[in-house]
Coordinates of C-alpha atoms in Angstrom, one line a residue:
Chain I
M1 CA -28.1 -7.0 69.5
T2 CA -29.8 -5.5 66.7
P3 CA -32.1 -7.5 64.5
T4 CA -31.3 -8.0 60.8
A5 CA -33.4 -5.7 58.7
E6 CA -35.0 -8.7 56.6
P7 CA -34.9 -12.4 57.1
T8 CA -31.9 -13.9 55.3
A9 CA -32.8 -15.9 52.1
F10 CA -31.0 -19.2 52.3
T11 CA -29.6 -20.4 48.7
T12 CA -29.7 -24.4 49.4
D13 CA -28.4 -25.7 46.2
E14 CA -25.5 -23.6 44.8
T15 CA -22.0 -25.3 44.6
Y16 CA -18.4 -24.5 45.2
T17 CA -16.8 -27.2 42.6
P18 CA -15.9 -27.6 38.8
E19 CA -18.1 -30.8 39.1
G20 CA -21.1 -28.8 40.3
A21 CA -20.6 -25.9 37.7
Y22 CA -19.6 -23.5 40.6
T23 CA -23.1 -22.2 40.8
F24 CA -22.1 -19.8 43.9
R25 CA -23.6 -16.4 43.5
N26 CA -24.2 -13.4 45.9
S27 CA -27.1 -11.4 46.5
R28 CA -27.0 -7.6 46.5
E29 CA -27.9 -7.6 50.3
G30 CA -24.6 -10.5 50.7
V31 CA -22.3 -8.5 48.9
R32 CA -22.8 -5.1 50.8
R33 CA -23.0 -6.9 54.4
L34 CA -19.5 -8.7 53.7
P35 CA -16.7 -7.7 56.1
F36 CA -14.6 -5.9 53.6
P37 CA -11.2 -6.0 54.7
F38 CA -9.7 -2.7 53.0
P39 CA -9.6 0.2 55.2
D40 CA -7.2 2.2 53.1
D41 CA -6.0 2.4 49.2
E42 CA -2.7 0.8 50.4
Y43 CA -2.6 -2.5 51.9
M44 CA 0.2 -3.9 54.5
Y45 CA 0.0 -6.3 57.0
S46 CA -0.7 -5.5 60.6
M47 CA -1.9 -7.6 63.3
N48 CA -5.3 -5.5 63.3
L49 CA -6.7 -7.1 66.2
E50 CA -9.8 -5.6 67.9
P51 CA -12.2 -6.7 70.4
H52 CA -14.8 -8.8 68.8
V53 CA -18.0 -7.1 70.0
P54 CA -21.4 -6.8 67.7
A55 CA -20.9 -3.8 65.3
G56 CA -23.3 -2.7 62.5
D57 CA -25.8 -5.1 61.0
G58 CA -23.7 -7.3 58.5
A59 CA -20.9 -9.9 59.3
M60 CA -19.8 -8.2 62.6
R61 CA -23.5 -8.5 64.3
A62 CA -23.1 -11.9 65.6
A63 CA -20.3 -13.8 67.5
F64 CA -20.2 -16.4 64.6
D65 CA -21.5 -15.1 61.5
I66 CA -24.2 -16.9 59.1
D67 CA -25.2 -15.8 55.9
E68 CA -27.4 -16.8 52.9
H69 CA -24.7 -19.6 51.9
Y70 CA -25.0 -21.3 55.4
I71 CA -27.1 -24.6 54.1
S72 CA -24.9 -24.9 50.8
E73 CA -21.6 -24.6 52.7
C74 CA -22.5 -27.2 55.4
H75 CA -23.6 -29.5 52.3
H76 CA -20.2 -28.9 50.6
R77 CA -18.3 -29.5 53.8
A78 CA -20.1 -33.1 54.1
Q79 CA -19.0 -33.5 50.4
M80 CA -15.5 -32.6 51.0
L81 CA -15.2 -34.9 54.1
E82 CA -16.7 -37.7 52.1
A83 CA -14.4 -37.6 49.2
M84 CA -11.2 -37.3 51.3
P85 CA -11.2 -39.0 54.8
G86 CA -8.5 -37.9 57.2
V87 CA -7.4 -34.7 55.1
H88 CA -10.0 -32.3 56.2
Y89 CA -10.7 -32.9 59.9
L90 CA -8.2 -33.9 62.7
A91 CA -7.8 -34.0 65.9
L92 CA -5.0 -35.1 68.4
P93 CA -6.4 -37.5 70.8
H94 CA -5.7 -35.3 73.9
M95 CA -8.1 -32.7 72.5
M96 CA -11.1 -33.9 73.7
E97 CA -11.9 -31.3 76.5
A98 CA -10.9 -28.3 73.6
Q99 CA -13.6 -30.4 71.2
W100 CA -16.3 -29.7 73.7
D101 CA -15.6 -26.5 74.5
L102 CA -15.7 -25.6 71.1
L103 CA -19.2 -27.3 70.3
E104 CA -20.5 -25.6 73.7
L105 CA -19.4 -22.1 72.0
I106 CA -20.6 -22.5 68.5
F107 CA -24.0 -24.2 69.8
E108 CA -24.6 -21.2 72.4
S109 CA -23.5 -18.5 70.0
Y110 CA -26.0 -19.7 67.1
A111 CA -28.9 -20.3 69.7
R112 CA -28.4 -16.6 70.8
D113 CA -27.8 -15.0 68.1
Y114 CA -30.0 -16.8 65.6
P115 CA -32.8 -17.8 68.1
E116 CA -35.4 -18.5 64.7
H117 CA -32.8 -21.2 63.4
F118 CA -31.1 -22.8 66.4
T119 CA -32.5 -23.7 69.9
L120 CA -30.1 -25.4 72.6
T121 CA -31.6 -26.7 75.9
K122 CA -29.7 -27.8 78.4
T123 CA -30.9 -29.8 81.2
G124 CA -27.9 -30.4 83.4
N125 CA -25.6 -32.1 81.1
E126 CA -28.5 -33.5 79.0
W127 CA -28.4 -31.1 76.1
H128 CA -31.0 -30.7 73.3
W129 CA -29.7 -29.1 70.1
Q130 CA -32.1 -28.5 67.2
N131 CA -30.8 -26.8 64.1
R132 CA -33.7 -25.9 62.0
L133 CA -31.7 -24.9 58.7
L134 CA -30.3 -28.5 58.5
G135 CA -33.0 -30.4 59.8
I136 CA -31.1 -31.9 62.7
D137 CA -32.7 -32.4 66.3
D138 CA -30.6 -34.5 68.6
T139 CA -30.3 -34.9 72.5
F140 CA -26.7 -35.6 73.8
T141 CA -25.0 -35.8 77.3
F142 CA -22.2 -32.7 77.1
G143 CA -18.9 -34.7 77.9
D144 CA -19.8 -38.1 77.1
P145 CA -19.0 -38.7 73.2
T146 CA -20.5 -41.9 73.0
T147 CA -23.6 -39.9 72.8
L148 CA -22.8 -37.9 69.5
P149 CA -22.7 -39.8 66.4
L150 CA -19.0 -38.0 65.6
E151 CA -16.6 -36.3 67.5
P152 CA -18.0 -33.2 69.1
M153 CA -15.9 -31.1 66.8
E154 CA -16.5 -32.4 63.7
Y155 CA -20.2 -32.5 65.1
A156 CA -20.5 -29.1 65.8
T157 CA -18.6 -27.7 62.9
R158 CA -20.2 -29.8 60.2
Q159 CA -23.2 -27.5 61.2
A160 CA -20.9 -24.4 61.0
Q161 CA -19.9 -22.0 58.6
G162 CA -16.0 -21.2 58.1
E163 CA -12.7 -23.4 59.1
F164 CA -12.1 -23.8 62.9
V165 CA -8.1 -24.5 63.8
V166 CA -7.9 -25.5 67.8
L167 CA -4.7 -24.2 69.4
E168 CA -3.6 -25.8 72.6
E169 CA -1.4 -23.7 74.8
R170 CA 1.8 -25.2 75.9
D171 CA 5.1 -24.0 77.0
N172 CA 4.2 -20.3 76.4
D173 CA 3.5 -21.4 72.7
L174 CA 0.4 -22.2 70.4
V175 CA 0.4 -25.6 68.7
I176 CA -2.0 -27.0 66.7
G177 CA -4.2 -29.7 68.4
A178 CA -7.2 -30.0 65.8
G179 CA -8.5 -28.5 62.7
M180 CA -11.9 -28.6 60.4
T181 CA -10.2 -27.2 57.4
T182 CA -12.4 -27.9 54.2
Q183 CA -11.7 -24.4 53.1
R184 CA -8.1 -23.9 53.6
A185 CA -6.1 -21.8 51.3
D186 CA -2.7 -23.7 50.1
Y187 CA -2.0 -25.4 53.3
S188 CA -2.1 -28.7 54.7
L189 CA -3.9 -30.0 58.1
R190 CA -1.9 -33.4 58.1
F191 CA 1.3 -31.2 57.4
N192 CA 0.6 -28.7 59.9
L193 CA -0.7 -30.7 62.8
G194 CA 1.3 -30.1 66.0
M195 CA 3.2 -27.2 64.8
R196 CA 4.0 -24.3 66.8
F197 CA 3.1 -20.4 66.6
F198 CA 6.3 -19.5 64.7
E199 CA 6.3 -22.7 62.8
F200 CA 2.9 -22.9 61.0
H201 CA 3.6 -19.2 60.2
G202 CA 6.9 -19.9 58.7
P203 CA 5.9 -19.6 54.9
V204 CA 4.3 -16.1 55.5
P205 CA 7.0 -13.4 54.0
K206 CA 7.6 -10.5 56.3
L207 CA 6.0 -11.2 59.3
H208 CA 9.0 -12.5 61.1
E209 CA 10.9 -9.5 60.2
M210 CA 8.4 -7.1 61.1
G211 CA 7.9 -8.4 64.9
I212 CA 4.4 -9.1 64.3
L213 CA 4.6 -12.8 65.4
D214 CA 6.4 -12.0 68.3
R215 CA 3.9 -9.4 69.5
A216 CA 0.8 -11.7 68.2
L217 CA 1.6 -14.6 70.2
K218 CA 2.4 -12.4 73.3
F219 CA -0.9 -11.1 72.9
L220 CA -3.0 -14.1 72.2
L221 CA -1.0 -16.0 75.1
R222 CA -3.1 -13.2 77.5
M223 CA -6.7 -14.0 76.2
K224 CA -9.1 -14.5 78.5
P225 CA -12.5 -16.5 78.2
G226 CA -15.3 -14.2 77.3
H227 CA -13.1 -11.6 75.4
P228 CA -12.7 -12.8 72.0
V229 CA -10.9 -10.7 69.5
R230 CA -10.9 -10.5 65.7
R231 CA -9.3 -9.6 62.7
V232 CA -10.0 -9.9 58.8
N233 CA -7.6 -11.2 56.2
W234 CA -8.0 -11.6 52.4
S235 CA -6.6 -13.3 49.4
L236 CA -7.6 -13.4 45.7
T237 CA -8.9 -16.8 44.3
V238 CA -9.9 -18.1 41.0
N239 CA -13.8 -19.3 40.6
P240 CA -15.7 -19.7 43.8
R241 CA -13.7 -22.5 45.1
L242 CA -13.7 -23.2 48.8
E243 CA -11.5 -26.2 48.9
T244 CA -8.0 -24.8 47.8
S245 CA -5.7 -27.4 50.0
V246 CA -2.1 -28.4 49.4
E247 CA -3.4 -31.9 48.5
T248 CA -5.6 -30.9 45.7
L249 CA -3.3 -28.0 44.1
P250 CA -3.2 -30.0 40.8
E251 CA -6.9 -29.6 40.3
W252 CA -7.2 -26.0 41.0
A253 CA -3.7 -24.3 40.4
P254 CA -4.7 -24.4 36.4
D255 CA -7.4 -21.9 37.1
R256 CA -4.9 -19.4 37.9
A257 CA -3.7 -19.6 34.3
T258 CA -6.9 -19.0 32.6
V259 CA -7.5 -15.4 33.8
D260 CA -7.3 -12.2 31.2
A261 CA -8.0 -8.6 31.7
E262 CA -11.2 -9.9 29.6
N263 CA -12.7 -12.4 32.2
A264 CA -11.0 -11.0 35.3
G265 CA -14.3 -9.6 36.7
E266 CA -16.0 -12.8 36.5
R267 CA -13.3 -15.4 37.3
V268 CA -11.4 -13.8 40.2
Y269 CA -12.8 -13.6 43.4
L270 CA -11.9 -11.6 46.6
R271 CA -11.5 -14.2 49.4
I272 CA -12.4 -12.5 52.8
E273 CA -11.6 -14.3 55.8
L274 CA -13.0 -12.8 59.2
Q275 CA -10.8 -14.4 62.1
P276 CA -13.0 -14.1 65.6
L277 CA -10.7 -15.8 68.2
H278 CA -11.7 -17.2 71.5
R279 CA -10.4 -18.6 74.5
L280 CA -11.7 -21.8 75.6
P281 CA -12.6 -21.8 79.2
R282 CA -12.2 -25.5 80.4
S283 CA -9.1 -26.4 78.2
N284 CA -7.5 -23.0 78.3
A285 CA -7.3 -24.0 74.3
I286 CA -7.7 -20.9 71.8
V287 CA -10.1 -21.5 68.8
F288 CA -8.8 -19.8 65.5
P289 CA -11.9 -19.8 63.2
V290 CA -11.5 -18.6 59.7
R291 CA -15.0 -17.5 58.4
T292 CA -14.4 -17.3 54.5
Y293 CA -16.4 -15.0 52.1
L294 CA -16.5 -15.1 48.5
V295 CA -17.3 -12.5 46.3
S296 CA -16.0 -11.8 42.3
L297 CA -14.7 -8.4 40.9
A298 CA -17.7 -8.1 38.8
E299 CA -20.1 -8.3 42.0
L300 CA -18.4 -5.8 43.9
V301 CA -18.5 -3.6 40.7
E302 CA -22.4 -4.1 40.6
H303 CA -23.0 -4.0 44.5
A304 CA -20.5 -2.3 46.0
P305 CA -19.0 0.2 43.7
D306 CA -16.8 2.0 46.1
W307 CA -15.4 -1.3 47.6
A308 CA -14.5 -2.0 43.9
K309 CA -12.3 1.4 43.8
R310 CA -10.9 0.6 46.8
I311 CA -9.8 -3.0 45.7
H312 CA -8.3 -1.6 42.8
R313 CA -6.1 0.7 44.4
A314 CA -4.9 -1.6 47.1
L315 CA -4.0 -4.5 44.6
A316 CA -2.4 -1.7 42.3
S317 CA 0.2 -0.6 45.0
L318 CA 0.6 -4.0 46.9
D319 CA 3.9 -5.5 47.7
P320 CA 5.2 -7.9 45.0
E321 CA 6.2 -10.0 47.8
L322 CA 2.8 -10.5 49.1
V323 CA 1.5 -11.0 45.3
D324 CA 3.7 -13.9 45.3
Y325 CA 3.1 -15.4 48.7
K326 CA -0.8 -15.1 48.1
G327 CA -0.5 -16.9 44.8
F328 CA -1.8 -14.5 42.3
H329 CA 1.2 -13.6 40.6
R330 CA 0.1 -14.9 37.3
Y331 CA -3.3 -12.9 37.2
H332 CA -2.5 -10.1 39.4
A333 CA -2.0 -7.4 36.5
A334 CA -5.2 -8.8 34.9
A335 CA -7.3 -8.0 37.8
V336 CA -5.8 -4.6 38.4
A337 CA -6.4 -4.0 34.6
W338 CA -10.1 -4.9 34.8
L339 CA -10.6 -2.9 37.9
A340 CA -9.4 0.1 36.8
Q341 CA -12.2 0.8 34.4
H342 CA -14.5 1.1 37.5
D343 CA -12.2 3.4 39.3
D344 CA -12.7 7.0 38.7
G345 CA -10.1 8.3 41.6
A346 CA -12.7 9.9 43.5
P347 CA -11.3 10.0 47.2
L348 CA -12.8 7.3 49.7
A349 CA -13.5 6.9 53.1
T350 CA -10.8 5.4 55.5
G351 CA -11.6 2.7 58.3
Y352 CA -13.6 -0.8 58.0
P353 CA -17.1 -0.3 57.0
W354 CA -18.1 -1.8 60.3
A355 CA -16.4 1.1 62.4
E356 CA -17.6 4.6 62.6
G357 CA -17.3 6.8 59.1
G358 CA -15.3 3.6 57.6
I359 CA -15.7 2.9 54.0
Q360 CA -19.2 1.9 53.1
P361 CA -20.1 0.0 49.9
G362 CA -21.4 2.9 47.5
D363 CA -24.2 3.1 45.2
Chain N
M1 CA 5.0 -19.8 45.0
L2 CA 6.8 -19.1 48.1
I3 CA 9.8 -21.6 48.4
T4 CA 12.4 -19.7 50.5
G5 CA 13.3 -18.9 54.1
I6 CA 12.9 -21.9 56.3
K7 CA 11.1 -20.9 59.8
S8 CA 10.1 -24.4 60.4
R9 CA 13.1 -26.4 60.0
P10 CA 14.2 -27.7 63.4
V11 CA 17.0 -25.9 65.4
Y12 CA 19.6 -28.4 66.4
D13 CA 21.6 -28.9 69.5
R14 CA 25.3 -29.7 70.5
L15 CA 25.1 -33.0 72.3
A16 CA 26.5 -32.9 75.7
P17 CA 25.6 -35.5 78.5
M18 CA 22.8 -34.5 80.7
A19 CA 23.6 -34.2 84.4
S20 CA 19.8 -35.2 85.1
G21 CA 19.7 -38.4 83.3
L22 CA 19.7 -41.5 85.3
R23 CA 19.9 -43.7 82.0
H24 CA 21.4 -42.4 78.6
L25 CA 20.0 -43.8 75.2
A26 CA 22.0 -42.6 72.5
I27 CA 21.2 -43.5 68.9
A28 CA 23.1 -42.1 65.9
Q29 CA 23.4 -43.1 61.9
G30 CA 26.1 -42.5 59.4
S31 CA 28.0 -39.2 60.1
G32 CA 26.0 -39.1 63.3
G33 CA 28.9 -41.3 64.8
Q34 CA 31.1 -38.3 65.3
P35 CA 29.5 -36.1 67.7
M36 CA 27.9 -39.7 69.4
L37 CA 31.9 -40.3 70.1
R38 CA 32.1 -36.8 71.2
L39 CA 29.5 -37.3 73.8
L40 CA 30.8 -40.7 75.1
A41 CA 34.2 -38.9 75.7
D42 CA 32.5 -35.9 77.5
M43 CA 30.5 -38.5 79.8
T44 CA 31.9 -39.8 83.0
P45 CA 32.5 -43.5 83.2
A46 CA 29.4 -43.7 85.6
Q47 CA 27.3 -42.2 82.8
R48 CA 28.8 -44.4 80.2
G49 CA 28.2 -47.2 82.8
V50 CA 24.3 -46.2 82.2
A51 CA 24.3 -45.7 78.5
T52 CA 23.1 -47.7 75.7
V53 CA 24.4 -46.8 72.1
V54 CA 22.7 -47.6 68.9
Y55 CA 24.5 -47.1 65.8
S56 CA 23.2 -47.7 62.2
S57 CA 26.0 -47.8 59.3
E58 CA 23.5 -46.7 56.9
S59 CA 24.8 -43.5 55.4
F60 CA 24.0 -41.1 52.5
T61 CA 27.6 -39.8 52.6
G62 CA 29.4 -43.2 53.3
N63 CA 30.8 -42.3 56.8
S64 CA 31.0 -45.2 59.1
Y65 CA 32.1 -44.6 62.7
E66 CA 31.2 -48.2 63.8
A67 CA 34.9 -49.3 64.5
E68 CA 35.6 -46.3 66.6
L69 CA 32.6 -46.5 68.5
R70 CA 33.4 -50.7 69.2
A71 CA 36.4 -49.4 70.4
V72 CA 35.0 -47.3 73.5
D73 CA 34.9 -49.2 76.4
G74 CA 32.3 -49.9 78.9
I75 CA 28.8 -49.1 76.9
D76 CA 26.3 -51.1 75.7
L77 CA 26.8 -51.1 71.8
R78 CA 23.8 -52.1 69.5
L79 CA 25.0 -52.2 65.8
C80 CA 22.5 -52.1 63.1
A81 CA 22.7 -52.2 59.1
S82 CA 19.9 -49.9 58.3
N83 CA 18.1 -46.8 59.9
V84 CA 14.9 -48.7 60.0
E85 CA 16.3 -51.7 62.0
A86 CA 18.0 -48.9 64.6
L87 CA 14.9 -47.3 65.0
Q88 CA 13.1 -50.6 65.6
V89 CA 15.6 -51.2 68.2
L90 CA 14.9 -47.7 69.9
D91 CA 11.4 -48.6 69.6
D92 CA 12.2 -51.6 71.9
L93 CA 14.2 -49.7 74.4
L94 CA 11.6 -46.9 74.8
S95 CA 9.1 -49.3 75.6
T96 CA 11.0 -50.7 78.6
A97 CA 12.3 -47.0 79.6
K98 CA 12.4 -45.4 82.9
M99 CA 11.5 -42.3 84.4
G100 CA 15.2 -40.3 84.1
T101 CA 15.9 -41.6 80.5
R102 CA 17.7 -39.2 78.4
L103 CA 17.7 -39.3 74.5
Y104 CA 20.5 -38.3 72.2
L105 CA 19.9 -38.3 68.7
A106 CA 22.5 -37.5 65.9
G107 CA 22.7 -37.9 62.1
S108 CA 20.8 -36.7 59.1
E109 CA 17.7 -34.8 59.6
G110 CA 15.1 -37.6 58.1
F111 CA 16.9 -40.0 60.7
I112 CA 16.4 -37.4 63.6
G113 CA 12.9 -36.7 62.7
T114 CA 11.8 -40.1 62.4
A115 CA 13.6 -41.1 65.5
M116 CA 11.8 -38.0 67.4
Q117 CA 8.4 -39.2 66.1
R118 CA 9.1 -42.4 68.3
A119 CA 10.3 -40.3 71.2
T120 CA 7.0 -38.2 70.9
E121 CA 4.8 -41.4 71.0
Y122 CA 6.2 -42.8 74.1
G123 CA 5.9 -39.2 75.8
L124 CA 9.3 -38.0 76.2
D125 CA 9.5 -34.3 76.7
R126 CA 11.4 -31.9 74.5
D127 CA 13.8 -31.3 77.4
E128 CA 14.9 -35.0 77.7
I129 CA 16.5 -35.2 74.1
L130 CA 19.1 -33.6 72.5
R131 CA 19.6 -33.6 68.6
E132 CA 22.7 -33.0 66.7
H133 CA 22.9 -32.6 63.0
A134 CA 25.2 -34.4 61.1
G135 CA 26.4 -34.9 57.6
S136 CA 24.6 -34.0 54.7
F137 CA 21.3 -32.0 55.0
V138 CA 19.3 -34.4 52.6
R139 CA 15.7 -33.7 52.7
R140 CA 12.9 -36.5 53.5
V141 CA 10.1 -35.4 51.5
W142 CA 6.2 -35.9 51.9
C143 CA 4.1 -35.8 48.9
A144 CA 1.1 -33.7 49.6
H145 CA -1.0 -35.3 46.7
C146 CA -0.2 -39.3 47.1
N147 CA 1.3 -39.2 50.8
A148 CA 4.5 -40.8 49.7
Y149 CA 7.6 -40.4 51.6
T150 CA 11.0 -39.8 49.8
E151 CA 14.3 -40.0 51.6
N152 CA 17.5 -38.2 50.5
V153 CA 16.0 -35.6 48.2
T154 CA 18.6 -33.0 47.3
Q155 CA 17.2 -31.1 44.1
R156 CA 14.4 -28.5 44.4
I157 CA 12.4 -30.5 41.7
F158 CA 12.2 -34.3 41.9
R159 CA 9.8 -37.0 40.6
C160 CA 7.3 -38.4 43.4
P161 CA 8.0 -42.1 43.1
G162 CA 4.6 -42.5 44.5
C163 CA 2.6 -40.5 41.9
G164 CA 5.1 -39.9 39.4
L165 CA 4.3 -36.0 39.7
D166 CA 7.1 -33.6 39.5
L167 CA 7.4 -31.9 42.8
V168 CA 8.9 -28.8 44.1
V169 CA 10.5 -29.4 47.5
R170 CA 9.1 -26.1 49.8
D171 CA 11.0 -24.9 52.8
H172 CA 8.4 -25.7 55.1
Y173 CA 9.2 -28.7 57.7
S174 CA 6.6 -30.9 59.6
S175 CA 7.7 -32.4 62.7
R176 CA 5.0 -34.6 63.1
L177 CA 5.4 -35.5 59.7
A178 CA 9.4 -35.6 60.0
A179 CA 9.2 -34.2 56.4
F180 CA 9.3 -31.1 54.3
Q181 CA 6.6 -31.1 51.9
G182 CA 6.4 -31.4 48.0
V183 CA 4.1 -30.2 46.0
K184 CA 3.3 -30.5 42.2
A185 CA 5.8 -28.0 40.7
D186 CA 4.0 -27.7 37.3
G187 CA 0.6 -27.1 39.1
E188 CA -0.5 -23.8 36.9
V189 CA 1.0 -24.7 33.7
P190 CA 1.8 -28.2 32.9
G191 CA 5.5 -28.5 31.7
E192 CA 6.4 -24.8 33.4
L193 CA 8.6 -25.9 36.1
P194 CA 10.7 -23.6 38.5
E195 CA 14.1 -23.4 38.3
I196 CA 16.1 -26.4 38.9
E197 CA 18.6 -25.9 41.8
E198 CA 20.4 -27.8 44.5
L199 CA 18.6 -27.6 47.9
D200 CA 20.6 -25.5 50.1
T201 CA 21.0 -28.8 52.2

């Protein structure tokens, strides 16, 4: 694994809420390492699954990426869980084995990929976990939930960036069995828990008609432990707000009406989702993590001008049905108009930035 | 906001006697009495002899099949005045049900959905249950903001009795909650409501 060029400087006190005045910011390096999700000038849905192998020295370097926002994001998760108990974290009773699987996967990955921050020491089933970024030093017995202060999945994912949805395999289908979803984009975990694969994808347009879901489900059911796959997805959101659940829609939806062509650069954020899926070894469940990155359009222009040009073209040519589904119908035109000022029409490379010859951030 | 095309709505069956059943537990409400009568007529006398029928005469459309069910010979019939009562009877019967029990549900979507919640709690498999929808497709709606449930919703926009918000009913159904999803209809701009329409109930 390639070492990062410089140690990450963690920002510990930034906020993702209006109460906290949205102090979230990206550094230049933070922007240029993003898993930018537009390989072409035109965007259309695809399964775009690829083997989750280390690539480049950005977000695709580790199994579970952490970045400069790790500490503040973990604090935000704790605040959200405290504010709305039983809404952001749920696990069906029979998911305990998968919970331990997930804890193991996250802790082993972090300790392997970031030994400077995390250490996992195993003596049989007695595990010693050290998380120096959050100041955690615990010992527990693997497989014995009474030795942890929280359920294993909650304990582990409170120390992880991104959402985690665990799918159990049942009758050749995948059913949502557990989730840690303090950053979800306009859905409800309480509502979706227990849903089958086609059910929880129900609201997404075009997928069913295009046959993508059929192929995706067949592919996922063939997944084997130790061979993760990944895809990227994206949306737009207003303000650097991570928690945009259905439950709190009355709080965040009005922000969509505040965007105009003057303020779009500061207000509108690209929300990138990196989804590295893993088959879990004991439970045979599949974990579907959604590692979310926020970057404002202005930050893209300043630190990654070629990516800003690319997103301008992708948004300008986007299928109206997707604009509607992704929820930015009201400010789509403003975002495109603002970005147009920063696009000279120069040809851009195709392919994801972490792929050979793919689009780079530009200078 | 996406509110069209329902992929998560349950696909219903046509009730027919399950030959593998050793006991038959049939529960219906309102217009569900009609498929229940058909089911009983399709059963052999031996199957009817091990059948328990629970019927609630509570109905959104006002249809009752109570008299017709009373006229069926050789069944164990439990009549209830309300759906809540019928579901309680179902709960009691499931708590002592043995292997080989087959469950038949008929009625409104909300009724079938809540009966399914009970059946799932008792660990019945999907292949041990048949569900037939009957009567109006009125919806049971869960409010994402205050957690209240509203029965018999027929309009795309309605006022939540729990929190007073105007909700839009999304075409998205949760079996676990046995309900459609309701979210604030004028979330982006207060007072700016989507078009009010009759649900494709």
